Amino acid sequence: MDKSREKLLHDDDVVEVVDGEEVQERGRSGKKYSSFSRFILFLSLAANFVFLLKNFSHPTLGPVSKSKYAGLTNDVDIPYAWDTDRSNPNDTERNALWYEDGESNEGILAMDYEEAEMFGLEKSQPWPWDKKKSIHITNGHHNMHCLRNIYISINEYSQGIPQSLERMHVLHCLGALYDDIKCNADDTPRFTHKVGLRPGEGQIRKCRDWSKLRAWVKERDGCFKYIKHDVKDISTIERMKYCSNDSKYLPKIRKFFGYPEDWTPWPYVEQVDYLKKEDE
Ligand SMILES: *[C@@H]1O[C@H](CO)[C@@H](O)[C@H](O)[C@H]1NC(C)=O
Ligand SMILES: *[C@@H]1O[C@H](CO)[C@@H](O)[C@H](O)[C@H]1NC(C)=O
């Protein structure tokens, strides 16, 4: 008998293709599909179909649910990666990404009090350039900021240079990320290999579009830039004047700091003097 055999599953549960007809062997017993097992298979497929239909038509589950604030949906297919640019073994290239990360300044929102109230958010401190707005930071950006702090701490340790961040700040970040992982209780099963390496690598998952979160924040620009992060006595308002060049708040900012009419926040110029906390 001319058999073209093809192993489709692993050894103890083999599916063989014999002359184009599918035959299943259970272990080494060599039992073929009975009409009863075909019936069970049919039932199981039907149950799967009903289950899928139920899930994808349910408005609060999976990819169709919307986040509460920016209205983001999990509609981007991104595979789990094992190694990324952020884990690149080349110190120069990896450090450039972590240290010169413009996004680490983002996430501060100047949100209208009305909008904050509509969302049911707790009252937050006023934004200096418009008293109808209050200052918030997105949790996603706070997480990013924390991760970057942990990176900086580890990098300083491995290069034998003094720690630029207080230990308590780094520990706060570890605790915050730990809690966030638990809060999200991500239930995605990552596949595993027999050898146990790299679970889930390449497996597609549904992600929210981070660029849409950035755009949502930009629409409520808090004008924050984390300048002089190692300076402890700098007044927060010094970090809140980095609106875009065409912002309607520039006249107010110039007036507050006594800057000339042609002053623009960008390009950034390193400051020598700055307002101190005790001057506030
Ligand atoms: C690391 O990257 C830098 C910048 O791309 C490159 O000049 C350098 O040769 C790389 N170092 C190693 C060890 O590959
Ligand atoms: C901001 O304005 C200054 C002065 O007009 C200009 O040189 C700079 O390119 C602008 N920067 C951005 C990011 O728009």
PDB file of C-alpha atoms and ligand atoms in Angstrom:
ATOM      1  CA  MET A   1       0.000   0.000   0.000  1.00  0.00           C
ATOM      2  CA  ASP A   2       1.382   3.364  -1.022  1.00  0.00           C
ATOM      3  CA  LYS A   3       1.320   5.476   2.090  1.00  0.00           C
ATOM      4  CA  SER A   4       2.235   9.150   2.120  1.00  0.00           C
ATOM      5  CA  ARG A   5       2.528   9.808   5.804  1.00  0.00           C
ATOM      6  CA  GLU A   6       2.624  13.163   7.369  1.00  0.00           C
ATOM      7  CA  LYS A   7       2.914  13.839  11.070  1.00  0.00           C
ATOM      8  CA  LEU A   8       0.658  16.717  11.996  1.00  0.00           C
ATOM      9  CA  LEU A   9       0.528  16.356  15.762  1.00  0.00           C
ATOM     10  CA  HIS A  10       3.164  15.178  18.198  1.00  0.00           C
ATOM     11  CA  ASP A  11       4.186  11.555  18.689  1.00  0.00           C
ATOM     12  CA  ASP A  12       1.556  10.122  20.991  1.00  0.00           C
ATOM     13  CA  ASP A  13      -1.364  11.516  19.006  1.00  0.00           C
ATOM     14  CA  VAL A  14      -0.556  11.143  15.339  1.00  0.00           C
ATOM     15  CA  VAL A  15      -2.646  12.175  12.402  1.00  0.00           C
ATOM     16  CA  GLU A  16      -1.569  10.416   9.265  1.00  0.00           C
ATOM     17  CA  VAL A  17      -2.566  11.317   5.770  1.00  0.00           C
ATOM     18  CA  VAL A  18      -3.062   8.100   3.845  1.00  0.00           C
ATOM     19  CA  ASP A  19      -3.734   8.528   0.143  1.00  0.00           C
ATOM     20  CA  GLY A  20      -5.372  11.843   0.855  1.00  0.00           C
ATOM     21  CA  GLU A  21      -7.729  10.375   3.456  1.00  0.00           C
ATOM     22  CA  GLU A  22      -7.337  11.416   7.039  1.00  0.00           C
ATOM     23  CA  VAL A  23      -6.947   8.620   9.556  1.00  0.00           C
ATOM     24  CA  GLN A  24      -6.295   9.063  13.242  1.00  0.00           C
ATOM     25  CA  GLU A  25      -4.356   6.689  15.431  1.00  0.00           C
ATOM     26  CA  ARG A  26      -4.752   6.909  19.207  1.00  0.00           C
ATOM     27  CA  GLY A  27      -1.329   6.253  20.680  1.00  0.00           C
ATOM     28  CA  ARG A  28      -0.123   2.973  19.245  1.00  0.00           C
ATOM     29  CA  SER A  29      -3.507   1.269  19.242  1.00  0.00           C
ATOM     30  CA  GLY A  30      -4.118   2.117  15.597  1.00  0.00           C
ATOM     31  CA  LYS A  31      -7.863   2.684  16.096  1.00  0.00           C
ATOM     32  CA  LYS A  32      -9.533   4.542  13.237  1.00  0.00           C
ATOM     33  CA  TYR A  33     -12.225   7.198  13.365  1.00  0.00           C
ATOM     34  CA  SER A  34     -15.511   5.599  14.309  1.00  0.00           C
ATOM     35  CA  SER A  35     -18.780   7.194  13.338  1.00  0.00           C
ATOM     36  CA  PHE A  36     -19.307   7.878  17.059  1.00  0.00           C
ATOM     37  CA  SER A  37     -16.095   9.935  17.317  1.00  0.00           C
ATOM     38  CA  ARG A  38     -17.052  11.777  14.124  1.00  0.00           C
ATOM     39  CA  PHE A  39     -20.311  12.668  15.830  1.00  0.00           C
ATOM     40  CA  ILE A  40     -18.463  13.920  18.936  1.00  0.00           C
ATOM     41  CA  LEU A  41     -16.128  15.952  16.725  1.00  0.00           C
ATOM     42  CA  PHE A  42     -19.116  17.500  14.983  1.00  0.00           C
ATOM     43  CA  LEU A  43     -20.696  18.406  18.328  1.00  0.00           C
ATOM     44  CA  SER A  44     -17.444  19.934  19.537  1.00  0.00           C
ATOM     45  CA  LEU A  45     -17.044  22.039  16.372  1.00  0.00           C
ATOM     46  CA  ALA A  46     -20.630  23.205  16.634  1.00  0.00           C
ATOM     47  CA  ALA A  47     -20.083  24.178  20.279  1.00  0.00           C
ATOM     48  CA  ASN A  48     -16.919  26.110  19.300  1.00  0.00           C
ATOM     49  CA  PHE A  49     -18.833  27.970  16.629  1.00  0.00           C
ATOM     50  CA  VAL A  50     -21.598  28.992  19.033  1.00  0.00           C
ATOM     51  CA  PHE A  51     -18.969  30.037  21.594  1.00  0.00           C
ATOM     52  CA  LEU A  52     -17.128  32.233  19.044  1.00  0.00           C
ATOM     53  CA  LEU A  53     -20.341  33.797  17.817  1.00  0.00           C
ATOM     54  CA  LYS A  54     -21.367  34.600  21.370  1.00  0.00           C
ATOM     55  CA  ASN A  55     -18.010  36.188  22.189  1.00  0.00           C
ATOM     56  CA  PHE A  56     -17.662  38.367  19.135  1.00  0.00           C
ATOM     57  CA  SER A  57     -21.186  39.650  19.287  1.00  0.00           C
ATOM     58  CA  HIS A  58     -20.889  40.577  22.971  1.00  0.00           C
ATOM     59  CA  PRO A  59     -20.250  44.340  23.124  1.00  0.00           C
ATOM     60  CA  THR A  60     -18.185  44.355  26.333  1.00  0.00           C
ATOM     61  CA  LEU A  61     -15.760  41.554  25.532  1.00  0.00           C
ATOM     62  CA  GLY A  62     -12.463  41.318  23.676  1.00  0.00           C
ATOM     63  CA  PRO A  63     -11.609  43.431  20.675  1.00  0.00           C
ATOM     64  CA  VAL A  64     -14.887  45.287  20.455  1.00  0.00           C
ATOM     65  CA  SER A  65     -14.832  46.831  23.940  1.00  0.00           C
ATOM     66  CA  LYS A  66     -13.859  50.483  24.214  1.00  0.00           C
ATOM     67  CA  SER A  67     -11.603  52.026  26.844  1.00  0.00           C
ATOM     68  CA  LYS A  68     -13.418  54.445  29.090  1.00  0.00           C
ATOM     69  CA  TYR A  69     -11.510  57.682  28.482  1.00  0.00           C
ATOM     70  CA  ALA A  70      -9.773  57.823  25.095  1.00  0.00           C
ATOM     71  CA  GLY A  71     -12.233  55.322  23.541  1.00  0.00           C
ATOM     72  CA  LEU A  72      -9.482  52.941  22.402  1.00  0.00           C
ATOM     73  CA  THR A  73     -10.246  49.454  21.107  1.00  0.00           C
ATOM     74  CA  ASN A  74      -7.999  46.400  20.952  1.00  0.00           C
ATOM     75  CA  ASP A  75      -7.859  46.404  17.176  1.00  0.00           C
ATOM     76  CA  VAL A  76      -4.152  46.142  16.316  1.00  0.00           C
ATOM     77  CA  ASP A  77      -2.539  42.745  15.685  1.00  0.00           C
ATOM     78  CA  ILE A  78       0.906  42.672  17.269  1.00  0.00           C
ATOM     79  CA  PRO A  79       2.881  39.475  17.915  1.00  0.00           C
ATOM     80  CA  TYR A  80       4.618  38.824  21.225  1.00  0.00           C
ATOM     81  CA  ALA A  81       8.301  39.436  20.628  1.00  0.00           C
ATOM     82  CA  TRP A  82      11.043  37.850  22.699  1.00  0.00           C
ATOM     83  CA  ASP A  83      13.798  40.329  21.962  1.00  0.00           C
ATOM     84  CA  THR A  84      13.044  43.910  21.039  1.00  0.00           C
ATOM     85  CA  ASP A  85      15.007  47.113  20.372  1.00  0.00           C
ATOM     86  CA  ARG A  86      14.631  47.825  24.068  1.00  0.00           C
ATOM     87  CA  SER A  87      16.546  44.652  24.952  1.00  0.00           C
ATOM     88  CA  ASN A  88      19.185  45.073  22.236  1.00  0.00           C
ATOM     89  CA  PRO A  89      22.518  43.813  23.675  1.00  0.00           C
ATOM     90  CA  ASN A  90      24.337  46.774  22.089  1.00  0.00           C
ATOM     91  CA  ASP A  91      24.631  49.227  25.031  1.00  0.00           C
ATOM     92  CA  THR A  92      24.944  52.315  22.824  1.00  0.00           C
ATOM     93  CA  GLU A  93      21.878  51.593  20.749  1.00  0.00           C
ATOM     94  CA  ARG A  94      19.747  50.377  23.673  1.00  0.00           C
ATOM     95  CA  ASN A  95      20.688  53.283  25.948  1.00  0.00           C
ATOM     96  CA  ALA A  96      19.832  55.755  23.205  1.00  0.00           C
ATOM     97  CA  LEU A  97      16.287  54.380  23.127  1.00  0.00           C
ATOM     98  CA  TRP A  98      15.795  54.425  26.881  1.00  0.00           C
ATOM     99  CA  TYR A  99      17.563  57.691  27.672  1.00  0.00           C
ATOM    100  CA  GLU A 100      16.630  59.862  24.690  1.00  0.00           C
ATOM    101  CA  ASP A 101      13.014  58.854  24.801  1.00  0.00           C
ATOM    102  CA  GLY A 102      10.945  61.964  24.045  1.00  0.00           C
ATOM    103  CA  GLU A 103       7.831  60.023  25.013  1.00  0.00           C
ATOM    104  CA  SER A 104       8.971  59.944  28.622  1.00  0.00           C
ATOM    105  CA  ASN A 105       7.866  63.593  28.813  1.00  0.00           C
ATOM    106  CA  GLU A 106       4.394  62.789  27.598  1.00  0.00           C
ATOM    107  CA  GLY A 107       1.226  61.808  29.391  1.00  0.00           C
ATOM    108  CA  ILE A 108       0.513  64.991  31.341  1.00  0.00           C
ATOM    109  CA  LEU A 109      -3.001  66.163  30.550  1.00  0.00           C
ATOM    110  CA  ALA A 110      -4.537  69.590  30.942  1.00  0.00           C
ATOM    111  CA  MET A 111      -8.131  68.417  31.114  1.00  0.00           C
ATOM    112  CA  ASP A 112     -11.207  70.625  31.263  1.00  0.00           C
ATOM    113  CA  TYR A 113     -12.833  70.350  34.677  1.00  0.00           C
ATOM    114  CA  GLU A 114     -16.100  69.621  32.867  1.00  0.00           C
ATOM    115  CA  GLU A 115     -14.614  66.669  31.047  1.00  0.00           C
ATOM    116  CA  ALA A 116     -12.985  65.343  34.223  1.00  0.00           C
ATOM    117  CA  GLU A 117     -16.314  65.605  36.002  1.00  0.00           C
ATOM    118  CA  MET A 118     -18.108  63.833  33.165  1.00  0.00           C
ATOM    119  CA  PHE A 119     -15.624  60.966  33.509  1.00  0.00           C
ATOM    120  CA  GLY A 120     -16.241  60.899  37.246  1.00  0.00           C
ATOM    121  CA  LEU A 121     -12.573  61.619  37.992  1.00  0.00           C
ATOM    122  CA  GLU A 122     -11.393  62.903  41.321  1.00  0.00           C
ATOM    123  CA  LYS A 123     -10.701  66.594  41.557  1.00  0.00           C
ATOM    124  CA  SER A 124      -7.171  67.337  40.455  1.00  0.00           C
ATOM    125  CA  GLN A 125      -4.862  70.322  40.874  1.00  0.00           C
ATOM    126  CA  PRO A 126      -5.398  73.296  38.548  1.00  0.00           C
ATOM    127  CA  TRP A 127      -3.286  73.767  35.414  1.00  0.00           C
ATOM    128  CA  PRO A 128      -1.342  77.030  35.685  1.00  0.00           C
ATOM    129  CA  TRP A 129      -2.259  78.520  32.273  1.00  0.00           C
ATOM    130  CA  ASP A 130      -6.020  78.011  32.331  1.00  0.00           C
ATOM    131  CA  LYS A 131      -8.043  77.767  35.492  1.00  0.00           C
ATOM    132  CA  LYS A 132     -10.773  75.766  33.704  1.00  0.00           C
ATOM    133  CA  LYS A 133      -8.311  72.861  33.382  1.00  0.00           C
ATOM    134  CA  SER A 134      -6.724  70.422  35.804  1.00  0.00           C
ATOM    135  CA  ILE A 135      -3.594  68.287  35.647  1.00  0.00           C
ATOM    136  CA  HIS A 136      -3.739  64.511  35.198  1.00  0.00           C
ATOM    137  CA  ILE A 137      -1.315  61.868  33.912  1.00  0.00           C
ATOM    138  CA  THR A 138      -2.425  58.720  32.093  1.00  0.00           C
ATOM    139  CA  ASN A 139      -1.688  55.463  33.865  1.00  0.00           C
ATOM    140  CA  GLY A 140      -0.032  54.105  30.711  1.00  0.00           C
ATOM    141  CA  HIS A 141       2.424  56.970  30.635  1.00  0.00           C
ATOM    142  CA  HIS A 142       3.035  56.728  34.361  1.00  0.00           C
ATOM    143  CA  ASN A 143       3.930  53.070  33.820  1.00  0.00           C
ATOM    144  CA  MET A 144       6.312  53.993  30.997  1.00  0.00           C
ATOM    145  CA  HIS A 145       7.930  56.631  33.173  1.00  0.00           C
ATOM    146  CA  CYS A 146       8.387  54.027  35.923  1.00  0.00           C
ATOM    147  CA  LEU A 147       9.862  51.452  33.588  1.00  0.00           C
ATOM    148  CA  ARG A 148      12.349  54.012  32.335  1.00  0.00           C
ATOM    149  CA  ASN A 149      13.356  54.836  35.922  1.00  0.00           C
ATOM    150  CA  ILE A 150      13.988  51.166  36.642  1.00  0.00           C
ATOM    151  CA  TYR A 151      16.026  50.892  33.450  1.00  0.00           C
ATOM    152  CA  ILE A 152      18.127  53.910  34.393  1.00  0.00           C
ATOM    153  CA  SER A 153      18.767  52.455  37.842  1.00  0.00           C
ATOM    154  CA  ILE A 154      19.814  49.052  36.468  1.00  0.00           C
ATOM    155  CA  ASN A 155      22.030  50.639  33.843  1.00  0.00           C
ATOM    156  CA  GLU A 156      23.782  52.839  36.404  1.00  0.00           C
ATOM    157  CA  TYR A 157      24.305  49.780  38.597  1.00  0.00           C
ATOM    158  CA  SER A 158      25.762  47.700  35.781  1.00  0.00           C
ATOM    159  CA  GLN A 159      28.102  50.512  34.726  1.00  0.00           C
ATOM    160  CA  GLY A 160      29.209  51.155  38.311  1.00  0.00           C
ATOM    161  CA  ILE A 161      28.051  54.778  38.331  1.00  0.00           C
ATOM    162  CA  PRO A 162      26.150  56.422  41.228  1.00  0.00           C
ATOM    163  CA  GLN A 163      22.370  56.133  41.276  1.00  0.00           C
ATOM    164  CA  SER A 164      20.695  59.312  39.997  1.00  0.00           C
ATOM    165  CA  LEU A 165      17.264  58.362  41.317  1.00  0.00           C
ATOM    166  CA  GLU A 166      16.305  57.873  44.907  1.00  0.00           C
ATOM    167  CA  ARG A 167      15.949  54.232  45.888  1.00  0.00           C
ATOM    168  CA  MET A 168      12.410  54.858  47.143  1.00  0.00           C
ATOM    169  CA  HIS A 169      11.411  56.213  43.728  1.00  0.00           C
ATOM    170  CA  VAL A 170      12.666  53.080  41.993  1.00  0.00           C
ATOM    171  CA  LEU A 171      10.951  50.842  44.563  1.00  0.00           C
ATOM    172  CA  HIS A 172       7.718  52.824  44.122  1.00  0.00           C
ATOM    173  CA  CYS A 173       7.946  52.089  40.403  1.00  0.00           C
ATOM    174  CA  LEU A 174       8.432  48.360  40.931  1.00  0.00           C
ATOM    175  CA  GLY A 175       5.452  48.235  43.260  1.00  0.00           C
ATOM    176  CA  ALA A 176       3.292  50.268  40.879  1.00  0.00           C
ATOM    177  CA  LEU A 177       4.046  48.009  37.902  1.00  0.00           C
ATOM    178  CA  TYR A 178       3.455  44.896  40.012  1.00  0.00           C
ATOM    179  CA  ASP A 179       0.035  46.199  41.068  1.00  0.00           C
ATOM    180  CA  ASP A 180      -0.825  47.205  37.513  1.00  0.00           C
ATOM    181  CA  ILE A 181      -0.095  43.745  36.156  1.00  0.00           C
ATOM    182  CA  LYS A 182      -2.349  42.265  38.824  1.00  0.00           C
ATOM    183  CA  CYS A 183      -5.072  44.827  38.174  1.00  0.00           C
ATOM    184  CA  ASN A 184      -5.086  43.990  34.468  1.00  0.00           C
ATOM    185  CA  ALA A 185      -5.058  40.227  35.162  1.00  0.00           C
ATOM    186  CA  ASP A 186      -4.159  39.520  31.529  1.00  0.00           C
ATOM    187  CA  ASP A 187      -5.553  36.064  30.798  1.00  0.00           C
ATOM    188  CA  THR A 188      -4.039  35.524  27.319  1.00  0.00           C
ATOM    189  CA  PRO A 189      -2.688  31.966  27.181  1.00  0.00           C
ATOM    190  CA  ARG A 190       0.768  32.031  25.580  1.00  0.00           C
ATOM    191  CA  PHE A 191       1.571  28.791  23.773  1.00  0.00           C
ATOM    192  CA  THR A 192       4.545  26.784  24.995  1.00  0.00           C
ATOM    193  CA  HIS A 193       7.138  24.621  23.291  1.00  0.00           C
ATOM    194  CA  LYS A 194       8.185  21.221  24.560  1.00  0.00           C
ATOM    195  CA  VAL A 195      11.646  22.549  25.425  1.00  0.00           C
ATOM    196  CA  GLY A 196      10.017  25.292  27.468  1.00  0.00           C
ATOM    197  CA  LEU A 197      11.721  28.233  25.770  1.00  0.00           C
ATOM    198  CA  ARG A 198      10.171  31.475  24.608  1.00  0.00           C
ATOM    199  CA  PRO A 199       6.494  30.941  25.376  1.00  0.00           C
ATOM    200  CA  GLY A 200       4.211  32.785  22.991  1.00  0.00           C
ATOM    201  CA  GLU A 201       6.919  34.221  20.724  1.00  0.00           C
ATOM    202  CA  GLY A 202       5.279  35.373  17.512  1.00  0.00           C
ATOM    203  CA  GLN A 203       1.772  34.711  18.788  1.00  0.00           C
ATOM    204  CA  ILE A 204      -0.564  37.470  17.645  1.00  0.00           C
ATOM    205  CA  ARG A 205      -2.451  39.445  20.248  1.00  0.00           C
ATOM    206  CA  LYS A 206      -4.871  42.321  19.993  1.00  0.00           C
ATOM    207  CA  CYS A 207      -3.381  45.580  21.183  1.00  0.00           C
ATOM    208  CA  ARG A 208      -4.603  49.101  21.638  1.00  0.00           C
ATOM    209  CA  ASP A 209      -2.923  51.644  19.398  1.00  0.00           C
ATOM    210  CA  TRP A 210      -0.468  53.550  21.594  1.00  0.00           C
ATOM    211  CA  SER A 211      -0.247  56.341  18.999  1.00  0.00           C
ATOM    212  CA  LYS A 212      -3.976  56.965  19.480  1.00  0.00           C
ATOM    213  CA  LEU A 213      -3.417  57.398  23.202  1.00  0.00           C
ATOM    214  CA  ARG A 214      -0.623  59.869  22.432  1.00  0.00           C
ATOM    215  CA  ALA A 215      -2.927  61.801  20.116  1.00  0.00           C
ATOM    216  CA  TRP A 216      -5.643  61.909  22.793  1.00  0.00           C
ATOM    217  CA  VAL A 217      -3.119  63.296  25.276  1.00  0.00           C
ATOM    218  CA  LYS A 218      -1.794  65.803  22.738  1.00  0.00           C
ATOM    219  CA  GLU A 219      -5.314  67.175  22.274  1.00  0.00           C
ATOM    220  CA  ARG A 220      -5.189  68.007  25.997  1.00  0.00           C
ATOM    221  CA  ASP A 221      -1.561  69.084  25.977  1.00  0.00           C
ATOM    222  CA  GLY A 222      -0.300  69.656  29.494  1.00  0.00           C
ATOM    223  CA  CYS A 223       2.852  71.284  28.019  1.00  0.00           C
ATOM    224  CA  PHE A 224       5.101  69.250  30.288  1.00  0.00           C
ATOM    225  CA  LYS A 225       8.773  68.537  29.746  1.00  0.00           C
ATOM    226  CA  TYR A 226      10.701  66.748  32.457  1.00  0.00           C
ATOM    227  CA  ILE A 227      13.692  69.119  32.412  1.00  0.00           C
ATOM    228  CA  LYS A 228      16.461  68.815  35.003  1.00  0.00           C
ATOM    229  CA  HIS A 229      15.096  65.591  36.463  1.00  0.00           C
ATOM    230  CA  ASP A 230      18.009  65.403  38.885  1.00  0.00           C
ATOM    231  CA  VAL A 231      17.261  68.906  40.297  1.00  0.00           C
ATOM    232  CA  LYS A 232      15.143  68.605  43.423  1.00  0.00           C
ATOM    233  CA  ASP A 233      14.271  72.226  44.182  1.00  0.00           C
ATOM    234  CA  ILE A 234      13.002  73.204  40.711  1.00  0.00           C
ATOM    235  CA  SER A 235       9.485  74.628  40.656  1.00  0.00           C
ATOM    236  CA  THR A 236       7.039  72.403  38.752  1.00  0.00           C
ATOM    237  CA  ILE A 237       5.837  75.351  36.693  1.00  0.00           C
ATOM    238  CA  GLU A 238       9.258  75.457  34.994  1.00  0.00           C
ATOM    239  CA  ARG A 239       8.409  72.059  33.517  1.00  0.00           C
ATOM    240  CA  MET A 240       4.943  73.147  32.412  1.00  0.00           C
ATOM    241  CA  LYS A 241       5.803  75.805  29.848  1.00  0.00           C
ATOM    242  CA  TYR A 242       6.572  73.499  26.913  1.00  0.00           C
ATOM    243  CA  CYS A 243       3.442  74.026  24.873  1.00  0.00           C
ATOM    244  CA  SER A 244       3.739  73.836  21.094  1.00  0.00           C
ATOM    245  CA  ASN A 245       5.053  76.962  19.366  1.00  0.00           C
ATOM    246  CA  ASP A 246       1.580  77.888  18.150  1.00  0.00           C
ATOM    247  CA  SER A 247      -0.170  77.454  21.512  1.00  0.00           C
ATOM    248  CA  LYS A 248      -2.601  80.178  22.535  1.00  0.00           C
ATOM    249  CA  TYR A 249      -1.087  80.065  26.024  1.00  0.00           C
ATOM    250  CA  LEU A 250       2.351  81.400  24.989  1.00  0.00           C
ATOM    251  CA  PRO A 251       1.538  85.087  25.780  1.00  0.00           C
ATOM    252  CA  LYS A 252       0.582  84.056  29.336  1.00  0.00           C
ATOM    253  CA  ILE A 253       3.713  81.969  29.745  1.00  0.00           C
ATOM    254  CA  ARG A 254       5.986  84.743  28.427  1.00  0.00           C
ATOM    255  CA  LYS A 255       4.369  87.209  30.797  1.00  0.00           C
ATOM    256  CA  PHE A 256       4.722  84.905  33.802  1.00  0.00           C
ATOM    257  CA  PHE A 257       8.420  84.254  33.221  1.00  0.00           C
ATOM    258  CA  GLY A 258       9.196  87.741  31.870  1.00  0.00           C
ATOM    259  CA  TYR A 259      10.318  86.374  28.495  1.00  0.00           C
ATOM    260  CA  PRO A 260      10.523  88.539  25.343  1.00  0.00           C
ATOM    261  CA  GLU A 261       7.725  88.528  22.721  1.00  0.00           C
ATOM    262  CA  ASP A 262       9.704  86.269  20.370  1.00  0.00           C
ATOM    263  CA  TRP A 263      10.380  83.535  22.965  1.00  0.00           C
ATOM    264  CA  THR A 264       9.220  80.065  21.858  1.00  0.00           C
ATOM    265  CA  PRO A 265       9.404  76.833  23.884  1.00  0.00           C
ATOM    266  CA  TRP A 266      10.950  74.984  20.907  1.00  0.00           C
ATOM    267  CA  PRO A 267      13.655  74.232  20.101  1.00  0.00           C
ATOM    268  CA  TYR A 268      14.478  73.500  23.735  1.00  0.00           C
ATOM    269  CA  VAL A 269      17.288  75.569  25.160  1.00  0.00           C
ATOM    270  CA  GLU A 270      18.971  74.347  28.356  1.00  0.00           C
ATOM    271  CA  GLN A 271      18.168  76.755  31.175  1.00  0.00           C
ATOM    272  CA  VAL A 272      20.720  78.031  33.661  1.00  0.00           C
ATOM    273  CA  ASP A 273      18.352  79.806  36.055  1.00  0.00           C
ATOM    274  CA  TYR A 274      15.059  78.421  37.175  1.00  0.00           C
ATOM    275  CA  LEU A 275      12.315  79.186  39.680  1.00  0.00           C
ATOM    276  CA  LYS A 276      12.702  77.240  42.877  1.00  0.00           C
ATOM    277  CA  LYS A 277      10.041  75.498  44.904  1.00  0.00           C
ATOM    278  CA  GLU A 278      10.386  77.964  47.779  1.00  0.00           C
ATOM    279  CA  ASP A 279       9.743  80.906  45.396  1.00  0.00           C
ATOM    280  CA  GLU A 280       6.284  79.572  44.525  1.00  0.00           C
TER     281      GLU A 280
HETATM  282  C1  LIG B   1      26.879  49.260  18.862  1.00  0.00           C
HETATM  283  O1  LIG B   1      26.199  50.210  18.095  1.00  0.00           O
HETATM  284  C2  LIG B   1      26.979  51.317  17.707  1.00  0.00           C
HETATM  285  C3  LIG B   1      26.037  52.348  17.065  1.00  0.00           C
HETATM  286  O2  LIG B   1      25.222  51.753  16.099  1.00  0.00           O
HETATM  287  C4  LIG B   1      28.069  50.835  16.783  1.00  0.00           C
HETATM  288  O3  LIG B   1      28.864  51.939  16.372  1.00  0.00           O
HETATM  289  C5  LIG B   1      28.924  49.829  17.544  1.00  0.00           C
HETATM  290  O4  LIG B   1      29.891  49.291  16.678  1.00  0.00           O
HETATM  291  C6  LIG B   1      28.071  48.699  18.093  1.00  0.00           C
HETATM  292  N1  LIG B   1      28.888  47.881  18.980  1.00  0.00           N
HETATM  293  C7  LIG B   1      29.006  46.578  18.860  1.00  0.00           C
HETATM  294  C8  LIG B   1      29.856  45.902  19.870  1.00  0.00           C
HETATM  295  O5  LIG B   1      28.433  45.948  17.982  1.00  0.00           O
HETATM  296  C1  LIG B   2       9.381  76.956  17.069  1.00  0.00           C
HETATM  297  O1  LIG B   2       9.612  78.313  16.700  1.00  0.00           O
HETATM  298  C2  LIG B   2      10.982  78.641  16.496  1.00  0.00           C
HETATM  299  C3  LIG B   2      11.068  80.163  16.279  1.00  0.00           C
HETATM  300  O2  LIG B   2      10.160  80.608  15.318  1.00  0.00           O
HETATM  301  C4  LIG B   2      11.524  77.846  15.308  1.00  0.00           C
HETATM  302  O3  LIG B   2      12.883  78.134  15.117  1.00  0.00           O
HETATM  303  C5  LIG B   2      11.338  76.359  15.618  1.00  0.00           C
HETATM  304  O4  LIG B   2      11.721  75.591  14.484  1.00  0.00           O
HETATM  305  C6  LIG B   2       9.919  76.031  15.978  1.00  0.00           C
HETATM  306  N1  LIG B   2       9.929  74.651  16.439  1.00  0.00           N
HETATM  307  C7  LIG B   2       8.916  73.822  16.231  1.00  0.00           C
HETATM  308  C8  LIG B   2       9.065  72.424  16.744  1.00  0.00           C
HETATM  309  O5  LIG B   2       7.901  74.156  15.681  1.00  0.00           O
END
